[in-house]
Amino acid sequence: MTGTTLDDYTDRYARRVRGMTASEIRALFAVASRPEVVSLAGGAPYIAALPLDAVGEMLGRLGAEHGATTLQYGIGQGTLELRERICEVMALSGIDAACGASPDDVVVTVGGQQALDLVARLFLDPGDVVLAEGPTYVGALGVFQAAQAQVVHVPMDDDGLIPEALEAAIAEQARAGRRVKFLYTIPTYQNPTGVTLTEQRRERVLDICERAGLLVVEDDPYGQLGFEGDAPAPLRARRRDGVFYLSTFSKTFAPGLRVGWILAPHAVRDKLVIASEAQILCPSGYAQAAVSTYLGTMPWREQLKVYREVYRERRDAMLAALDDLMPAGTTWTTPGGGLFVWATLPDGLDSKAMMPRAIAARVAYVPGTGFYADGTGSGNMRLNFSFPSPERIREGVRRLAGVMEQDIATRRVFGAVGRPGTRRGQAGADTPGPDLA
């Protein structure tokens, strides 16, 4: 007998399943949702800031008055009405008709997650390389790993992705004979760091990718949630060729409706629709109608301002609590928008190993290892400020600081071995050594 398994189907799975691992964020949800736990872990928007009575009435009317159409099958690309509304939303960020944005080239998806999966299905073969910021969105890592692609992280600093590091990564992969398919980037209020790629670097990154013949997949869930003026224009507002723009209404309206989109180069649009139809046949007509009606009848631009004010207050509460309570040697980013702060722990502390003690102290966060394909990031953690109240944020940071102080005290008494294979990075990240893979 060579071994046993609890899964009788292990030898029947497709090869692609071997790369599937549970998300560290999803694994935390069961614990973090307990009322006694202060959760700084998830990325949930503060839905209570919506005019829920008015939204509820709107949803009721959709079913009662338009159910014959909203509850029926639809087309794979998504309704024309919603695609037109999406173009209005993108125009706020500078992606308009002047730079080639058209309802014809928008594909409605089941949240931003399906948008990522469709791009992966169209472009990634097993063994292909995806370049991505280090750290990056854990949901994207899951998609790329399921596609049997290799994710190579490109370091960041407080100004976002480092162009020189991007050039070095492209050159290194070329020398190794590996095929790089695209750069995946969240340039604005990045998840998990909250860092924003500067204006100057945006042009340089686009120039580098254009010279290398590299596609750019721009993920922009947070771009309209800035706290200190407008964010730099998206990459897609600067270049139309070779740039795929992905976004979602999950952060600005309702994640439960699961409505996102892709703005794709025209030549790719039909293939995205075919791939989406193979997955889901068509996106929910009811969810699309809900978003279209919300955008067409409610003051959604004013609602964006409400979210910005709520999140700015909570961001400030988190930064103040970190400044007041965190042990010496802890550093963190200062996001100009979005939902997250990225913290770097004092030397020797391990965010993944510390997690059980944090849960016992009734506070939750996401260990940094969940945001790297190569297992690094143990010296970091992602902290969310969008959902808890300012008072709960401060209490959560107080509990977390207490756990960290205990670990520091334990190290003083018993000693510990530092985290291997990483070096302290800018923007408060543990990044890989010279090998960018």
XYZ file of C-alpha atoms in Angstrom:
437
model
C 0.000 0.000 0.000
C 1.651 3.230 -1.117
C -0.707 5.660 0.571
C -4.294 6.631 1.042
C -6.405 9.601 0.104
C -9.786 10.888 1.184
C -10.565 11.665 -2.474
C -11.472 8.576 -4.507
C -11.251 10.582 -7.734
C -7.644 11.743 -7.451
C -6.360 9.638 -10.357
C -9.228 10.734 -12.625
C -8.859 14.500 -12.495
C -7.607 16.474 -15.474
C -4.015 17.682 -15.220
C -5.142 21.279 -14.856
C -6.760 20.448 -11.505
C -3.350 19.821 -9.954
C -2.724 23.557 -9.886
C -5.948 24.332 -8.057
C -5.525 25.347 -4.431
C -7.934 26.861 -1.948
C -7.840 30.646 -1.665
C -6.475 31.773 1.674
C -9.107 34.504 1.717
C -12.014 32.110 1.125
C -10.674 29.782 3.794
C -10.870 32.643 6.286
C -14.486 33.572 5.577
C -16.073 30.993 7.876
C -14.068 32.264 10.840
C -13.952 35.937 9.941
C -17.735 36.162 9.595
C -18.279 35.374 13.274
C -19.595 38.485 15.057
C -16.961 38.331 17.801
C -14.132 38.502 15.226
C -13.030 41.864 13.853
C -12.404 41.022 10.211
C -9.774 43.053 8.423
C -9.510 40.195 5.941
C -12.101 40.435 3.164
C -12.592 43.002 0.447
C -16.315 43.532 0.893
C -17.751 46.963 0.041
C -19.937 48.717 2.600
C -23.300 47.952 0.991
C -25.206 49.686 3.808
C -24.047 52.991 2.298
C -26.449 52.392 -0.607
C -30.021 53.736 -0.488
C -31.266 50.223 0.169
C -34.960 51.124 0.345
C -34.835 52.688 -3.110
C -32.719 49.845 -4.483
C -35.164 47.317 -3.038
C -38.115 49.053 -4.677
C -36.246 49.147 -7.984
C -35.508 45.424 -7.851
C -39.124 44.653 -6.986
C -40.382 46.605 -9.973
C -37.988 44.800 -12.274
C -39.547 41.481 -11.377
C -43.144 42.656 -11.244
C -43.190 44.877 -14.327
C -40.458 43.453 -16.541
C -40.111 39.856 -15.390
C -41.094 38.449 -18.761
C -37.854 39.819 -20.205
C -35.495 40.152 -17.213
C -36.089 36.540 -16.133
C -35.633 35.169 -19.666
C -32.513 33.994 -21.514
C -30.436 36.705 -23.173
C -27.511 37.080 -25.569
C -23.977 36.032 -24.716
C -22.425 39.486 -25.116
C -24.848 41.131 -22.700
C -27.681 43.562 -23.323
C -27.039 46.587 -25.495
C -28.579 48.841 -22.840
C -26.076 47.738 -20.213
C -23.135 47.922 -22.621
C -24.106 51.512 -23.414
C -24.323 52.299 -19.696
C -20.923 50.710 -19.154
C -19.453 53.062 -21.752
C -20.894 55.988 -19.787
C -19.195 54.682 -16.644
C -15.843 54.213 -18.390
C -16.043 57.710 -19.858
C -15.752 59.104 -16.318
C -12.239 57.679 -16.245
C -11.314 58.899 -19.706
C -12.096 55.732 -21.665
C -14.489 57.199 -24.217
C -15.352 57.131 -27.907
C -12.303 59.260 -28.711
C -10.055 56.381 -27.657
C -12.169 53.730 -29.340
C -14.509 52.657 -26.552
C -17.722 51.296 -28.036
C -20.626 49.180 -26.781
C -19.805 46.825 -29.660
C -16.493 45.924 -27.999
C -17.855 45.447 -24.464
C -18.566 41.927 -23.234
C -20.638 41.617 -20.045
C -19.295 39.019 -17.601
C -20.261 37.386 -14.329
C -18.187 39.729 -12.216
C -14.582 40.622 -12.852
C -13.578 37.058 -12.045
C -15.171 35.606 -15.162
C -13.553 38.370 -17.192
C -10.150 37.154 -15.985
C -11.033 33.561 -16.734
C -12.148 34.375 -20.279
C -8.870 36.156 -21.034
C -6.951 33.190 -19.646
C -8.981 30.729 -21.753
C -8.316 32.694 -24.914
C -4.597 33.309 -24.496
C -2.940 30.874 -22.097
C -1.560 27.483 -23.034
C 0.025 25.229 -20.407
C 3.514 26.476 -19.648
C 2.929 30.042 -20.831
C 4.164 32.882 -18.618
C 2.066 35.688 -17.179
C 3.884 38.680 -15.729
C 2.124 40.178 -12.714
C 2.901 42.599 -9.952
C 4.342 41.090 -6.821
C 2.094 40.883 -4.844
C -1.086 40.589 -6.910
C -4.778 39.720 -6.669
C -5.256 36.213 -5.289
C -8.227 35.500 -7.579
C -6.083 36.151 -10.637
C -3.438 33.746 -9.354
C -6.098 31.050 -9.097
C -7.224 31.636 -12.673
C -3.692 31.572 -14.097
C -2.723 28.493 -12.119
C -5.867 26.676 -13.290
C -4.789 27.504 -16.851
C -1.433 25.829 -16.054
C 0.444 29.056 -16.678
C 3.486 30.214 -14.744
C 3.167 33.534 -12.935
C 6.369 35.568 -12.767
C 6.170 38.443 -10.321
C 7.532 41.886 -11.136
C 8.521 43.943 -8.064
C 6.707 47.103 -7.008
C 7.567 50.098 -4.888
C 5.497 52.994 -3.577
C 5.050 54.270 -7.151
C 3.714 50.947 -8.424
C 5.209 48.466 -10.863
C 8.912 49.170 -11.462
C 9.494 49.622 -15.222
C 13.134 48.534 -15.073
C 12.105 45.340 -13.312
C 9.484 44.726 -15.999
C 12.128 45.060 -18.720
C 14.417 42.712 -16.806
C 11.658 40.124 -16.379
C 10.796 40.193 -20.092
C 14.457 39.806 -21.037
C 15.000 36.979 -18.559
C 12.022 35.014 -19.842
C 13.207 35.496 -23.425
C 16.688 34.181 -22.535
C 15.076 31.156 -20.900
C 13.021 30.497 -24.026
C 9.703 30.947 -22.225
C 6.686 32.479 -23.928
C 5.249 35.494 -22.090
C 1.639 36.091 -23.124
C 0.646 39.216 -21.213
C 1.196 41.556 -18.324
C -1.572 41.406 -15.745
C -1.720 44.628 -13.752
C -3.965 46.483 -11.306
C -2.422 49.924 -11.743
C -4.876 51.938 -9.654
C -5.302 51.420 -5.876
C -3.867 47.967 -6.317
C -5.102 44.861 -4.557
C -3.478 44.028 -2.157
C -1.096 46.975 -1.663
C -3.304 50.002 -2.330
C -0.419 51.477 -4.386
C -1.087 53.431 -7.598
C 1.130 53.387 -10.673
C 2.329 56.937 -11.312
C 1.511 58.942 -14.424
C 5.062 58.773 -15.770
C 5.373 55.035 -15.181
C 2.107 54.304 -16.976
C 3.544 55.540 -20.243
C 6.814 53.681 -19.677
C 5.050 50.408 -18.891
C 2.946 50.714 -22.029
C 6.021 51.527 -24.134
C 7.900 48.512 -22.741
C 5.001 46.162 -23.458
C 4.498 47.564 -26.945
C 8.184 47.086 -27.833
C 8.069 43.521 -26.498
C 4.820 42.702 -28.318
C 3.214 41.986 -24.960
C -0.523 42.251 -24.345
C -1.695 44.198 -21.291
C -4.595 43.030 -19.129
C -5.649 46.013 -17.004
C -7.854 45.140 -14.023
C -9.562 48.247 -12.647
C -12.162 47.485 -9.943
C -11.197 50.425 -7.719
C -10.316 53.287 -10.059
C -13.415 55.346 -9.214
C -12.867 55.026 -5.469
C -10.136 57.633 -5.044
C -9.870 59.729 -1.884
C -7.572 62.525 -3.009
C -8.667 63.711 -6.417
C -8.886 61.802 -9.647
C -6.676 58.807 -10.298
C -4.351 58.837 -13.320
C -6.112 57.881 -16.528
C -6.315 54.114 -17.069
C -3.875 52.425 -19.423
C -6.761 51.758 -21.832
C -7.472 55.482 -22.058
C -3.915 55.919 -23.416
C -3.604 52.973 -25.816
C -6.356 51.002 -27.511
C -4.285 48.324 -29.239
C -3.232 45.356 -27.164
C -4.881 46.550 -23.930
C -7.765 44.630 -22.364
C -9.716 46.630 -19.792
C -11.550 44.664 -17.078
C -13.819 46.090 -14.408
C -16.849 45.306 -12.278
C -19.814 46.799 -10.448
C -18.976 44.729 -7.373
C -17.088 47.558 -5.678
C -19.253 50.479 -6.789
C -22.743 48.977 -6.618
C -23.513 45.403 -5.554
C -21.160 42.392 -5.573
C -24.114 40.041 -5.112
C -25.361 40.821 -8.618
C -22.064 39.575 -10.131
C -21.841 41.940 -13.094
C -18.532 42.914 -14.675
C -17.183 43.523 -18.149
C -14.300 43.430 -20.596
C -13.502 46.142 -23.119
C -11.494 44.219 -25.685
C -9.804 44.915 -29.011
C -12.464 44.495 -31.670
C -10.840 41.455 -33.246
C -11.072 39.521 -29.972
C -14.659 40.431 -29.065
C -16.330 37.544 -30.875
C -13.989 34.971 -29.369
C -14.694 36.300 -25.874
C -18.431 35.969 -26.508
C -18.033 32.401 -27.802
C -15.938 31.462 -24.763
C -18.464 33.049 -22.418
C -21.381 31.249 -24.077
C -19.535 27.951 -23.627
C -19.256 28.681 -19.898
C -22.538 30.318 -18.932
C -24.635 30.582 -22.119
C -25.536 34.157 -21.173
C -25.144 36.500 -18.207
C -28.136 36.984 -15.917
C -30.770 39.147 -17.568
C -32.152 40.176 -14.203
C -28.751 41.242 -12.850
C -28.017 43.189 -16.031
C -31.379 44.937 -15.863
C -30.773 45.792 -12.208
C -27.448 47.460 -13.010
C -28.852 49.221 -16.098
C -31.817 50.560 -14.154
C -29.624 51.669 -11.253
C -27.349 53.573 -13.645
C -30.298 55.011 -15.567
C -32.595 56.078 -12.733
C -30.531 56.633 -9.593
C -27.847 59.215 -8.720
C -24.962 56.756 -9.021
C -22.339 59.466 -9.455
C -23.378 60.916 -6.107
C -23.262 57.424 -4.644
C -19.638 57.132 -5.738
C -18.924 60.274 -3.720
C -20.624 58.698 -0.704
C -18.441 55.615 -0.993
C -15.314 57.747 -1.330
C -16.133 59.670 1.836
C -16.984 56.513 3.798
C -13.814 54.742 2.696
C -11.620 57.792 3.224
C -12.817 58.014 6.821
C -12.113 54.333 7.370
C -8.737 54.497 5.648
C -7.788 57.366 7.942
C -9.006 55.405 10.962
C -6.841 52.449 9.983
C -3.737 54.561 9.323
C -4.168 56.356 12.651
C -4.604 53.066 14.504
C -1.545 51.553 12.833
C 0.495 54.624 13.703
C -0.662 54.592 17.329
C -0.641 50.869 18.083
C 1.667 48.866 15.835
C 4.985 47.663 17.276
C 8.227 49.285 16.138
C 9.519 47.972 12.834
C 6.077 47.652 11.239
C 5.522 49.597 8.032
C 2.534 49.995 5.728
C 1.337 51.623 2.545
C -0.809 54.777 2.406
C -3.447 54.105 -0.267
C -4.957 57.012 -2.166
C -8.105 54.993 -2.793
C -9.508 51.496 -2.925
C -10.038 49.133 -0.015
C -6.671 47.900 1.287
C -3.517 48.615 3.257
C -0.464 46.364 2.848
C 1.573 45.970 6.019
C 5.119 44.695 6.435
C 5.875 43.023 9.759
C 8.947 43.498 11.938
C 11.822 41.192 11.007
C 11.243 37.582 11.982
C 7.454 37.628 12.238
C 5.515 35.306 9.938
C 1.972 36.386 9.050
C 0.848 32.889 8.076
C 2.228 31.241 11.220
C 0.716 34.026 13.321
C -2.783 33.591 11.910
C -4.104 31.001 14.434
C -3.058 33.245 17.320
C -4.761 36.213 15.678
C -8.000 34.246 15.274
C -7.768 33.243 18.941
C -7.489 36.964 19.715
C -10.625 37.526 17.565
C -9.072 39.427 14.685
C -8.601 38.312 11.067
C -6.368 39.472 8.210
C -5.000 37.862 5.043
C -1.406 36.587 5.170
C 0.792 37.962 2.403
C 1.603 34.503 1.064
C -1.827 34.369 -0.595
C -0.791 37.097 -3.034
C 2.353 35.444 -4.410
C 2.496 32.460 -6.725
C 5.892 31.468 -5.344
C 4.968 31.282 -1.657
C 6.789 34.420 -0.556
C 5.102 37.247 1.331
C 5.179 35.688 4.805
C 6.403 38.983 6.190
C 3.334 40.843 4.941
C -0.403 41.031 5.498
C -3.342 42.654 3.739
C -5.695 44.721 5.868
C -9.145 45.761 4.641
C -10.773 48.986 5.842
C -13.909 49.231 3.692
C -16.295 47.089 5.706
C -15.674 47.556 9.477
C -16.651 50.786 11.218
C -13.824 53.117 12.293
C -14.289 51.939 15.882
C -14.065 48.289 14.882
C -11.025 49.006 12.738
C -9.190 50.491 15.706
C -10.197 47.589 17.938
C -9.064 45.105 15.301
C -5.683 46.807 14.969
C -5.352 46.838 18.769
C -5.946 43.084 18.923
C -3.591 42.455 16.037
C -0.852 44.583 17.588
C -1.201 42.576 20.799
C -0.644 39.314 18.914
C 2.407 40.756 17.201
C 3.844 42.008 20.498
C 3.445 38.515 21.948
C 5.294 36.989 19.003
C 8.071 39.563 19.327
C 8.383 38.798 23.038
C 8.541 35.072 22.301
C 11.336 35.648 19.820
C 13.303 37.618 22.383
C 13.102 34.710 24.820
C 13.531 31.734 22.510
C 15.020 33.222 19.334
C 13.866 32.402 15.828
C 15.160 31.869 12.344
C 14.408 34.665 9.889
C 12.245 34.121 6.852
C 14.352 32.387 4.195
C 14.551 33.279 0.540
C 13.190 36.814 0.717
C 14.540 40.294 0.977
C 12.855 43.397 2.247
C 11.230 45.190 -0.674
C 10.031 48.707 -1.264
C 6.335 49.405 -0.784
C 6.519 47.161 2.278
C 6.642 43.871 0.381
C 8.763 40.766 0.707
C 9.886 40.191 -2.858
C 11.851 37.348 -4.436
C 15.594 37.619 -4.754
C 17.345 38.129 -8.095
C 15.348 35.336 -9.752
C 12.143 37.184 -10.660
C 10.259 33.893 -10.965
